[in-house]
PDB file of C-alpha atoms in Angstrom:
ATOM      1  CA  UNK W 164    -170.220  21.625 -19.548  1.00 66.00           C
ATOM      2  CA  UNK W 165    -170.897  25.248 -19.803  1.00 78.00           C
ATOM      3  CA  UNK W 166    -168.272  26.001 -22.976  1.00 86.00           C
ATOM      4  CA  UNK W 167    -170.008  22.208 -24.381  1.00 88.00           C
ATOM      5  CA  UNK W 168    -166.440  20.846 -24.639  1.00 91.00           C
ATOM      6  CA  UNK W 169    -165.436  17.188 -22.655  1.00 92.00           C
ATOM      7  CA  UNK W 170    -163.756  17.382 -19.344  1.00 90.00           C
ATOM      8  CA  UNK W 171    -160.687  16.139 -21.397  1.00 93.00           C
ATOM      9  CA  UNK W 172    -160.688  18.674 -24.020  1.00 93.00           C
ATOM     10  CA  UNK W 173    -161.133  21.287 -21.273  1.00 92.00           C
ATOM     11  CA  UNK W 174    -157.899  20.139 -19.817  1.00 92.00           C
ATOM     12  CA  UNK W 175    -156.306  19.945 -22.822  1.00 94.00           C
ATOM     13  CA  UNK W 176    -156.746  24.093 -23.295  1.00 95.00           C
ATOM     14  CA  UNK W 177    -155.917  24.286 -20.120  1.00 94.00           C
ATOM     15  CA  UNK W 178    -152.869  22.956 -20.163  1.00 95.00           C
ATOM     16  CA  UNK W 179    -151.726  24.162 -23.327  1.00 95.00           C
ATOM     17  CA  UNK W 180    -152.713  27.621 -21.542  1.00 96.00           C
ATOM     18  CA  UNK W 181    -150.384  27.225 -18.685  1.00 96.00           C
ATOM     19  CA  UNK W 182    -147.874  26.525 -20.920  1.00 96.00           C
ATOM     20  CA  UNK W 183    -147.873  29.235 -23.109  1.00 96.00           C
ATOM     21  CA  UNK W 184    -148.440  31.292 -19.848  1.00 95.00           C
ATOM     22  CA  UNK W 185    -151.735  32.439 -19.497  1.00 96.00           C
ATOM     23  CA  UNK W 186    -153.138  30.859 -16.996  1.00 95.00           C
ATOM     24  CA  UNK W 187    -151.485  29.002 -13.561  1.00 93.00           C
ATOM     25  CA  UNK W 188    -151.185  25.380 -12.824  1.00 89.00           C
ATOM     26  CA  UNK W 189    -154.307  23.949 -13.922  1.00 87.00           C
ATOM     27  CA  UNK W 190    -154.433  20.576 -12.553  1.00 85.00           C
ATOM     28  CA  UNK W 191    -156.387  21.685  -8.894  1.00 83.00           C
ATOM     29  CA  UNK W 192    -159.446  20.712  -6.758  1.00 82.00           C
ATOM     30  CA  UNK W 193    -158.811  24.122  -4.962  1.00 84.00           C
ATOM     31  CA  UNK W 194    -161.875  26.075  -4.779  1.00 85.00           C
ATOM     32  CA  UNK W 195    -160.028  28.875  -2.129  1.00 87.00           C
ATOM     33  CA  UNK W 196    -157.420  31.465  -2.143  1.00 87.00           C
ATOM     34  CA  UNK W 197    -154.950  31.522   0.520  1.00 85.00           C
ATOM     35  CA  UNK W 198    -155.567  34.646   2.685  1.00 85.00           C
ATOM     36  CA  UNK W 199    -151.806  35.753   1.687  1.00 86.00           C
ATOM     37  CA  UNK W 200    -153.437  35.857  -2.276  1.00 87.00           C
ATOM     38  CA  UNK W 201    -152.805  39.628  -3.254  1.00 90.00           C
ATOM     39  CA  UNK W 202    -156.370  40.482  -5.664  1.00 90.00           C
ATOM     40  CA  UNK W 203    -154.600  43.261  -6.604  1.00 91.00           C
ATOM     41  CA  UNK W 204    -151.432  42.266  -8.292  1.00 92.00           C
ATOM     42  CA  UNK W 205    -153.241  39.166  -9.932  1.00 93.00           C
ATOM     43  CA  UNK W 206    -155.832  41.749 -11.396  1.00 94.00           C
ATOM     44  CA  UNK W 207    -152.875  44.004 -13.151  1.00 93.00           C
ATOM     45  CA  UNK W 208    -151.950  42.405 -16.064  1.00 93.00           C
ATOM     46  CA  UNK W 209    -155.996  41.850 -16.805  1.00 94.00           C
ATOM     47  CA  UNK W 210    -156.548  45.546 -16.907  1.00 92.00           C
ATOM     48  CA  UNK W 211    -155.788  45.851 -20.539  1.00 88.00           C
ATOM     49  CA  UNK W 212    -156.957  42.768 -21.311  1.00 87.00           C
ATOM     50  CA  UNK W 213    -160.095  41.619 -23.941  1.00 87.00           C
ATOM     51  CA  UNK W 214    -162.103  39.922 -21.167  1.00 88.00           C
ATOM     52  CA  UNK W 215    -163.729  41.534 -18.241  1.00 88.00           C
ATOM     53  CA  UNK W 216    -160.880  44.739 -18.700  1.00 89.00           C
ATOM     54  CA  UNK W 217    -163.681  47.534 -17.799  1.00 90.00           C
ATOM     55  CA  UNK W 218    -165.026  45.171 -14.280  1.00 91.00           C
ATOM     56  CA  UNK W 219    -160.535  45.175 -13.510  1.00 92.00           C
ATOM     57  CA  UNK W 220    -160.271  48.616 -14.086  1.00 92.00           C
ATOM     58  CA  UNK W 221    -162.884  48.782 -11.728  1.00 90.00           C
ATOM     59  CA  UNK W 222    -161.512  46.810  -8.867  1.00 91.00           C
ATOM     60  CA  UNK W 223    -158.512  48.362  -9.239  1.00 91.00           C
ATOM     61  CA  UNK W 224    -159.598  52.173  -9.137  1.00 91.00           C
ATOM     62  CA  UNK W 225    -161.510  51.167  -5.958  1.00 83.00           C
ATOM     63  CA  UNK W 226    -161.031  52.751  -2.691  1.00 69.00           C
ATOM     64  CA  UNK W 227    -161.045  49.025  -0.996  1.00 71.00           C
ATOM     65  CA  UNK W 228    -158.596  46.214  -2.010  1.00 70.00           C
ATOM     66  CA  UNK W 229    -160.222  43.251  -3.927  1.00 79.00           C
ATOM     67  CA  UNK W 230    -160.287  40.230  -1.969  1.00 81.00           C
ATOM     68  CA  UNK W 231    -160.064  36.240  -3.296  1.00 81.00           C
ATOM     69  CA  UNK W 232    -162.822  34.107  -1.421  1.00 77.00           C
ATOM     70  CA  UNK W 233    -161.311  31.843   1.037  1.00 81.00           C
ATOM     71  CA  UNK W 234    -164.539  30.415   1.640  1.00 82.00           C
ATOM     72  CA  UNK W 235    -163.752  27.521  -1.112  1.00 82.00           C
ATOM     73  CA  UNK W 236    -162.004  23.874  -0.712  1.00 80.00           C
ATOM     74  CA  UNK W 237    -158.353  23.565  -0.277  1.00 79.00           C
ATOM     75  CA  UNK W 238    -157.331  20.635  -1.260  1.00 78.00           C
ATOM     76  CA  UNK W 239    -153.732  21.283  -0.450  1.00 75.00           C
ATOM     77  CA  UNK W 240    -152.064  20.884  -3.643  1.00 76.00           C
ATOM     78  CA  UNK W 241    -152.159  24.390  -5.447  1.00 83.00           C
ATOM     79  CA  UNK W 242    -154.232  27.328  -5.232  1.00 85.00           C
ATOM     80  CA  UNK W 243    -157.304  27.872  -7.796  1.00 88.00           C
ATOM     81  CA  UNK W 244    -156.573  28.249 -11.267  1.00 90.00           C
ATOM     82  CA  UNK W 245    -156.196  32.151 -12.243  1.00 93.00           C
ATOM     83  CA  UNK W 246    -155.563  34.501 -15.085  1.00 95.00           C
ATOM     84  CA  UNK W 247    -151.415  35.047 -15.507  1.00 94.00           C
ATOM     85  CA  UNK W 248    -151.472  37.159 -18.447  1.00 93.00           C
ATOM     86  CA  UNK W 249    -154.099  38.819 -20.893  1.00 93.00           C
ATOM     87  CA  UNK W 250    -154.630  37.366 -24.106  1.00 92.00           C
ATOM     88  CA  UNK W 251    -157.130  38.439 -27.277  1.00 87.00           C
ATOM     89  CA  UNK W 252    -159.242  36.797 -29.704  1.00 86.00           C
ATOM     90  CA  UNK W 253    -156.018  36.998 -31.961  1.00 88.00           C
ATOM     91  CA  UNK W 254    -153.608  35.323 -29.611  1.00 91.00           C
ATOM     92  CA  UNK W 255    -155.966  32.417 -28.620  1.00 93.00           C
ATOM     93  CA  UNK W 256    -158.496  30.694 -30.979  1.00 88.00           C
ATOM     94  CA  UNK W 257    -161.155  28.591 -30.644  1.00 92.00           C
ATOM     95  CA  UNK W 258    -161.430  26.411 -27.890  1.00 94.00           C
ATOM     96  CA  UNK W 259    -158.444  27.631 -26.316  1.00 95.00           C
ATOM     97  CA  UNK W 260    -159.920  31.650 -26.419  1.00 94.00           C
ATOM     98  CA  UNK W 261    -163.034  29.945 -25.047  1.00 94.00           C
ATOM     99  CA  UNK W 262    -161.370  28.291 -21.724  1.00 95.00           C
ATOM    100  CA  UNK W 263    -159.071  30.940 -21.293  1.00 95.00           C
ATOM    101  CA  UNK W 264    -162.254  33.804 -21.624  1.00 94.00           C
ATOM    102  CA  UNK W 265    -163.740  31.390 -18.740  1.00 94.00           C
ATOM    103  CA  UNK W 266    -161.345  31.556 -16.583  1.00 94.00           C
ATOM    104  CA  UNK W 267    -160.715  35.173 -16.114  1.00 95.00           C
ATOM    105  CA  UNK W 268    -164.353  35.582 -15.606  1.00 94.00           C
ATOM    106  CA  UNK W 269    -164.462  33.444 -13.179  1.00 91.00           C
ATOM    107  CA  UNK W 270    -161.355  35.494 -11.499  1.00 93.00           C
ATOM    108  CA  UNK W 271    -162.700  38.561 -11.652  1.00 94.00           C
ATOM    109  CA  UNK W 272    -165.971  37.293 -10.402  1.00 91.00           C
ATOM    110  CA  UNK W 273    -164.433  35.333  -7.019  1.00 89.00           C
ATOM    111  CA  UNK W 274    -162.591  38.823  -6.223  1.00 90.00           C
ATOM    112  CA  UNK W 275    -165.760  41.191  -7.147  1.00 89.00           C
ATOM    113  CA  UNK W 276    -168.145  41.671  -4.117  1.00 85.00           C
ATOM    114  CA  UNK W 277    -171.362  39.702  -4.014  1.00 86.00           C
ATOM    115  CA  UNK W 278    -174.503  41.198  -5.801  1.00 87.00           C
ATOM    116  CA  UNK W 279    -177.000  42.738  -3.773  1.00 91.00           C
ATOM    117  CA  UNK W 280    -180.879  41.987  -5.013  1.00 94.00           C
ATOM    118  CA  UNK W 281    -183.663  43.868  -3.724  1.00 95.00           C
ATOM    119  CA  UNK W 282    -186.442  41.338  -3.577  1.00 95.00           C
ATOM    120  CA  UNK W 283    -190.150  42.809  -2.688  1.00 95.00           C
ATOM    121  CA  UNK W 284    -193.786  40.842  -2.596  1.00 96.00           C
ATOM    122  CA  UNK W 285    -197.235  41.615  -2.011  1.00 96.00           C
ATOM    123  CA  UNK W 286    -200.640  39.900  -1.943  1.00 95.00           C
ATOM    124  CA  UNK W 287    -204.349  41.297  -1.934  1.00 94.00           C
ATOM    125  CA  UNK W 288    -207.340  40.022  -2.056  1.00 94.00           C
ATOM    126  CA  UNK W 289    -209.516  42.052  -4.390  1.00 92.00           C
ATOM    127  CA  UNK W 290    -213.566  40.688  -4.732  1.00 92.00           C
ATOM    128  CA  UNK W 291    -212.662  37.424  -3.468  1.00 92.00           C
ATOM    129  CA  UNK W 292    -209.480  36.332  -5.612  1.00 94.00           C
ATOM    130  CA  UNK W 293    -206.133  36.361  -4.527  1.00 95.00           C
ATOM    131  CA  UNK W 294    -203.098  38.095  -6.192  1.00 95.00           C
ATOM    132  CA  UNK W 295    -199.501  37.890  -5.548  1.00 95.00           C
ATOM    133  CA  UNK W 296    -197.248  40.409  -6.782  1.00 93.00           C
ATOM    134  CA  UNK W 297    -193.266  39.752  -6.582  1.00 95.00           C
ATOM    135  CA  UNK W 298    -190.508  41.879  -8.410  1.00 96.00           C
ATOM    136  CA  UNK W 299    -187.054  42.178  -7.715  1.00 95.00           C
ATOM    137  CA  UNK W 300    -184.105  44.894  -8.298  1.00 94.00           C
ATOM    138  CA  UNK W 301    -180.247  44.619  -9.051  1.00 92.00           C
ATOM    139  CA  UNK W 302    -178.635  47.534  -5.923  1.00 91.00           C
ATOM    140  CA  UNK W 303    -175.038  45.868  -6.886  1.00 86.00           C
ATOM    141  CA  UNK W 304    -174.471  43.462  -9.618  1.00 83.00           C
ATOM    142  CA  UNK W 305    -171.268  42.768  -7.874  1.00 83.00           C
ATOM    143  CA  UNK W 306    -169.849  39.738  -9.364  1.00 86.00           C
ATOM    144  CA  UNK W 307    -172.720  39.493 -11.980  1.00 84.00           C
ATOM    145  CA  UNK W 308    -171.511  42.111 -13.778  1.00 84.00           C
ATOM    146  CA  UNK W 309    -168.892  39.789 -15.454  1.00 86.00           C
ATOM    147  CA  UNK W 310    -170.690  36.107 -15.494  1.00 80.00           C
TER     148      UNK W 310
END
């Protein structure tokens, strides 16, 4: 619903994706990564990639391994779709480029660490009427940075 194509033409690029190599097995439930899944070498070939390459360079320059959530459903059959292989705006068109841009963000996202949001309120009460005062602050935009 997001990229405003059907469920079936979403498949469709999907599909044709994992063919031409760019993206794993797409026909999954599988919300989680296996604890085995290596962040690191799945990030590589992204690094020089046109979507989300700065947030990969990133991860991979960090002084802590990136880590795939686990916290998802396994349904058993294979793992969450990923990223196999970068790919521009020249190599994919249209719908295709639009999938395949959505799933690397996505990627990148599940292995960046969570944002952190500084949330602060007040209220007063100032000649008899009431105010309320709420702002909040990005510390981390963590996985934000690429959704």
């Amino acid at each position: 619903r997001q990229l405003g194509l059907s469920p079936r033409n979403a498949m469709q690029c999907a599909e044709r994706l994992y063919l031409a190599g760019y993206v794993s097995y797409p026909r999954t439930e599988s919300s989680a990564f296996a604890e085995s899944f290596d962040a690191r070498t799945a990030l590589q070939p992204l690094a020089n990639g046109a979507v989300c390459a700065d947030a990969v360079r990133d991860l991979l320059a960090g002084s802590s391994a990136p880590r795939a959530r686990t916290d998802g459903v396994d349904a058993g059959d294979h793992p969450p779709i990923t990223p196999v292989r970068a790919a521009t705006r020249g190599t994919l068109r249209g719908d295709e480029w639009r999938v395949y841009e959505y799933i690397v963000q996505h990627f990148v996202a599940c292995v960046s660490a969570d944002a952190r949001i500084s949330v602060a309120s007040a209220q007063l009460e100032l000649g008899g009427e009431r105010f309320a005062l709420a702002a909040q602050s990005t510390l981390d935009a963590g996985f934000l940075r690429v959704m």
